[in-house]
Amino acid sequence: MADAQRPHWVPPSHIEDLYNRTDGNQFAGINQPTAGPRYEAELPKGSAPLQLYSLATPNGWKIGILLEELGVSYDAHVVNIGVGEQFSSGFVGANPNSKIPALIDHEGPDGSPMAIMESVAMMLYLAEKCQAFYPSNPRERCECLQWLFWQVGGQGPMTGNFGHFKVYAPSHEVDARNYGVARYGMEVQRLCSVLDRHLAGHGDFSGDTKKPGTSSRAYLVGDQYSIADMACFPWAYMLWGKGYNRPDQPDAKDFLGLEKYVHLKAWVAGSPKPWLKKDSSKL
């Protein structure tokens, strides 16, 4: 249909008039446009200085991977976001954004508890505190920060939105789902291409866009495993895993054609780190 023949979309006066269109998605029962606690409940607390409140999602994996690699003592508590446990007064006190993960360091910088929201903020906090997995070289530290911001600003949100429209959006909203999957799926492919080209050896953060890649990279920054790898890995791995696969749908890896990102696949599957090698046979 030519654009001139398409019906012109006019939104209602207020967005609230559209909220009922979201009914049928997995999280419709807990989605609200307001922040703050919805019920009173204290957070559980173990004996370790570090208390992690999280779930096995890509953002949750990031901080779990780092804590395991650091070998520090911590207690992990599951937060069931499907039933709204992220809206308890205790969790909101630790994370006013009501998103997992949340971290409390009971031995904070001044000796008092320090609550931290946002997974990459937690990673930077722990990497700096433990002096590990964060480059000391100024150039490489800047590169590391760039990949961390790239992950939180692009890779995570775009991949998550693709997953929402592919598997969680209301089944009857066919046009909206097709548009959302196309819009975010294309961006996920582009972001995979960004990672694939970088891992193939293109560019060196010198500003010379014509410099060809000389050799493939084992890590995102320099020749050392860092929090940049830990942050970007879970969202890349999610596309090869089962999280976005549903019966009667093509698997995400096939739908997106991930086989063409050969350097990205090798990075996900071939790292010597145990957490990367786990389940790599499924790639």
Short mmCIF file of C-alpha atoms in Angstrom, two decimals, residues 93-278:
data_model
loop_
_atom_site.label_atom_id
_atom_site.label_comp_id
_atom_site.label_asym_id
_atom_site.label_seq_id
_atom_site.Cartn_x
_atom_site.Cartn_y
_atom_site.Cartn_z
CA GLY A 93 15.71 1.12 49.29
CA ALA A 94 18.65 -0.61 47.61
CA ASN A 95 17.64 0.27 44.06
CA PRO A 96 15.15 3.11 43.51
CA ASN A 97 14.84 2.03 39.87
CA SER A 98 13.33 -1.34 40.88
CA LYS A 99 15.44 -3.29 38.39
CA ILE A 100 17.70 -6.23 39.12
CA PRO A 101 20.44 -6.51 40.10
CA ALA A 102 21.00 -4.55 43.28
CA LEU A 103 24.13 -4.75 45.41
CA ILE A 104 24.81 -3.68 48.97
CA ASP A 105 28.37 -3.48 50.23
CA HIS A 106 28.16 -3.49 54.01
CA GLU A 107 31.82 -2.49 54.10
CA GLY A 108 31.44 0.59 51.93
CA PRO A 109 34.04 3.32 51.30
CA ASP A 110 33.52 4.94 54.71
CA GLY A 111 32.83 1.70 56.55
CA SER A 112 29.05 2.06 56.29
CA PRO A 113 26.71 0.21 53.87
CA MET A 114 26.79 1.32 50.25
CA ALA A 115 23.83 0.41 48.01
CA ILE A 116 24.50 0.35 44.27
CA MET A 117 22.06 0.17 41.36
CA GLU A 118 22.86 -0.52 37.68
CA SER A 119 24.98 -3.57 36.89
CA VAL A 120 27.86 -1.76 35.17
CA ALA A 121 28.08 0.73 38.04
CA MET A 122 28.44 -2.29 40.34
CA MET A 123 31.14 -3.73 38.09
CA LEU A 124 33.13 -0.49 38.10
CA TYR A 125 32.73 -0.17 41.87
CA LEU A 126 33.98 -3.71 42.53
CA ALA A 127 36.74 -3.61 39.91
CA GLU A 128 38.10 -0.39 41.39
CA LYS A 129 37.72 -1.62 44.96
CA CYS A 130 39.46 -4.92 44.23
CA GLN A 131 41.90 -3.50 41.67
CA ALA A 132 41.11 -6.24 39.17
CA PHE A 133 39.75 -6.67 35.63
CA TYR A 134 39.91 -2.93 34.95
CA PRO A 135 42.91 -1.70 32.92
CA SER A 136 45.36 0.62 34.65
CA ASN A 137 46.72 1.93 31.35
CA PRO A 138 44.87 5.21 30.59
CA ARG A 139 44.25 4.37 26.92
CA GLU A 140 42.93 0.89 27.65
CA ARG A 141 40.89 2.15 30.58
CA CYS A 142 39.18 4.61 28.24
CA GLU A 143 38.54 1.81 25.73
CA CYS A 144 37.05 -0.30 28.52
CA LEU A 145 34.72 2.51 29.54
CA GLN A 146 33.60 2.94 25.95
CA TRP A 147 32.57 -0.71 25.67
CA LEU A 148 30.78 -0.53 29.03
CA PHE A 149 28.77 2.49 27.93
CA TRP A 150 28.15 0.85 24.54
CA GLN A 151 26.73 -2.15 26.33
CA VAL A 152 24.39 -0.24 28.65
CA GLY A 153 23.34 2.29 26.02
CA GLY A 154 22.88 -0.01 23.05
CA GLN A 155 23.54 -3.73 23.25
CA GLY A 156 21.45 -4.44 26.34
CA PRO A 157 18.38 -2.28 25.63
CA MET A 158 18.21 -3.15 21.93
CA THR A 159 18.61 -6.89 22.53
CA GLY A 160 16.07 -6.76 25.33
CA ASN A 161 13.54 -4.92 23.17
CA PHE A 162 14.05 -7.44 20.37
CA GLY A 163 13.38 -10.24 22.86
CA HIS A 164 10.29 -8.53 24.17
CA PHE A 165 8.63 -8.20 20.79
CA LYS A 166 9.72 -11.68 19.70
CA VAL A 167 8.51 -13.64 22.72
CA TYR A 168 6.74 -11.50 25.33
CA ALA A 169 4.51 -9.01 23.49
CA PRO A 170 0.78 -9.81 23.27
CA SER A 171 0.26 -12.51 20.66
CA HIS A 172 -2.68 -10.72 19.05
CA GLU A 173 -0.67 -7.54 18.34
CA VAL A 174 0.72 -8.96 15.11
CA ASP A 175 1.49 -5.67 13.33
CA ALA A 176 3.14 -4.19 16.41
CA ARG A 177 5.19 -7.33 16.94
CA ASN A 178 6.35 -7.44 13.33
CA TYR A 179 7.37 -3.79 13.49
CA GLY A 180 9.13 -4.20 16.84
CA VAL A 181 10.98 -7.36 15.82
CA ALA A 182 12.09 -5.75 12.56
CA ARG A 183 13.15 -2.48 14.20
CA TYR A 184 15.07 -3.98 17.10
CA GLY A 185 16.20 -7.13 15.31
CA MET A 186 17.93 -5.04 12.64
CA GLU A 187 19.69 -3.02 15.34
CA VAL A 188 20.74 -6.19 17.16
CA GLN A 189 22.28 -7.44 13.93
CA ARG A 190 24.14 -4.15 13.53
CA LEU A 191 25.43 -4.34 17.11
CA CYS A 192 26.56 -7.92 16.54
CA SER A 193 28.39 -6.65 13.47
CA VAL A 194 30.08 -3.96 15.59
CA LEU A 195 31.39 -6.61 17.98
CA ASP A 196 32.30 -9.00 15.17
CA ARG A 197 34.34 -6.38 13.30
CA HIS A 198 36.12 -5.29 16.47
CA LEU A 199 36.98 -8.87 17.38
CA ALA A 200 38.14 -9.45 13.81
CA GLY A 201 40.79 -6.78 14.40
CA HIS A 202 39.30 -3.74 12.69
CA GLY A 203 40.16 -0.39 14.24
CA ASP A 204 42.40 0.46 17.17
CA PHE A 205 40.68 3.52 18.68
CA SER A 206 43.20 5.83 17.05
CA GLY A 207 40.64 7.61 14.89
CA ASP A 208 42.02 6.12 11.68
CA THR A 209 38.95 4.53 10.10
CA LYS A 210 40.94 3.30 7.09
CA LYS A 211 43.36 1.19 9.09
CA PRO A 212 42.62 -2.47 8.29
CA GLY A 213 42.40 -5.14 10.91
CA THR A 214 45.67 -7.03 11.35
CA SER A 215 44.64 -9.96 13.53
CA SER A 216 41.67 -11.14 15.51
CA ARG A 217 41.25 -10.20 19.15
CA ALA A 218 40.74 -12.57 22.08
CA TYR A 219 39.40 -9.80 24.30
CA LEU A 220 37.59 -6.51 23.77
CA VAL A 221 40.33 -4.41 25.36
CA GLY A 222 44.02 -5.04 24.83
CA ASP A 223 45.23 -8.55 25.57
CA GLN A 224 43.57 -8.85 28.97
CA TYR A 225 40.23 -10.19 30.11
CA SER A 226 38.28 -7.30 31.65
CA ILE A 227 34.89 -6.14 32.84
CA ALA A 228 34.23 -5.08 29.24
CA ASP A 229 34.14 -8.76 28.24
CA MET A 230 32.02 -9.66 31.26
CA ALA A 231 29.48 -6.94 30.52
CA CYS A 232 29.06 -7.62 26.80
CA PHE A 233 29.16 -11.41 26.92
CA PRO A 234 25.76 -12.18 28.52
CA TRP A 235 23.74 -10.24 25.96
CA ALA A 236 25.66 -11.83 23.07
CA TYR A 237 25.28 -15.26 24.62
CA MET A 238 21.56 -14.68 25.14
CA LEU A 239 21.05 -14.69 21.38
CA TRP A 240 22.62 -18.15 21.07
CA GLY A 241 20.86 -19.50 24.15
CA LYS A 242 17.25 -20.44 24.79
CA GLY A 243 15.99 -17.23 26.36
CA TYR A 244 14.39 -15.88 23.19
CA ASN A 245 13.28 -19.22 21.75
CA ARG A 246 9.66 -20.35 21.86
CA PRO A 247 7.72 -23.25 20.30
CA ASP A 248 6.50 -22.57 16.77
CA GLN A 249 9.05 -19.76 16.37
CA PRO A 250 12.48 -19.90 14.71
CA ASP A 251 15.33 -19.87 17.22
CA ALA A 252 16.80 -16.42 17.68
CA LYS A 253 20.23 -17.46 16.39
CA ASP A 254 18.71 -18.75 13.14
CA PHE A 255 16.20 -15.92 12.82
CA LEU A 256 18.98 -13.33 13.08
CA GLY A 257 21.50 -15.32 11.03
CA LEU A 258 24.15 -15.29 13.74
CA GLU A 259 26.41 -17.78 11.94
CA LYS A 260 27.79 -14.93 9.82
CA TYR A 261 29.37 -13.31 12.88
CA VAL A 262 32.21 -15.79 13.00
CA HIS A 263 34.53 -13.76 15.25
CA LEU A 264 31.76 -12.98 17.70
CA LYS A 265 30.77 -16.64 17.86
CA ALA A 266 34.39 -17.63 18.48
CA TRP A 267 34.67 -15.04 21.26
CA VAL A 268 31.53 -16.32 22.96
CA ALA A 269 32.41 -20.00 22.59
CA GLY A 270 36.18 -20.08 22.72
CA SER A 271 37.27 -18.11 25.75
CA PRO A 272 39.44 -20.03 28.20
CA LYS A 273 37.34 -18.67 31.03
CA PRO A 274 35.07 -21.35 32.55
CA TRP A 275 31.99 -19.15 32.56
CA LEU A 276 32.32 -18.62 28.81
CA LYS A 277 32.98 -22.26 27.99
CA LYS A 278 29.91 -23.43 29.90
#
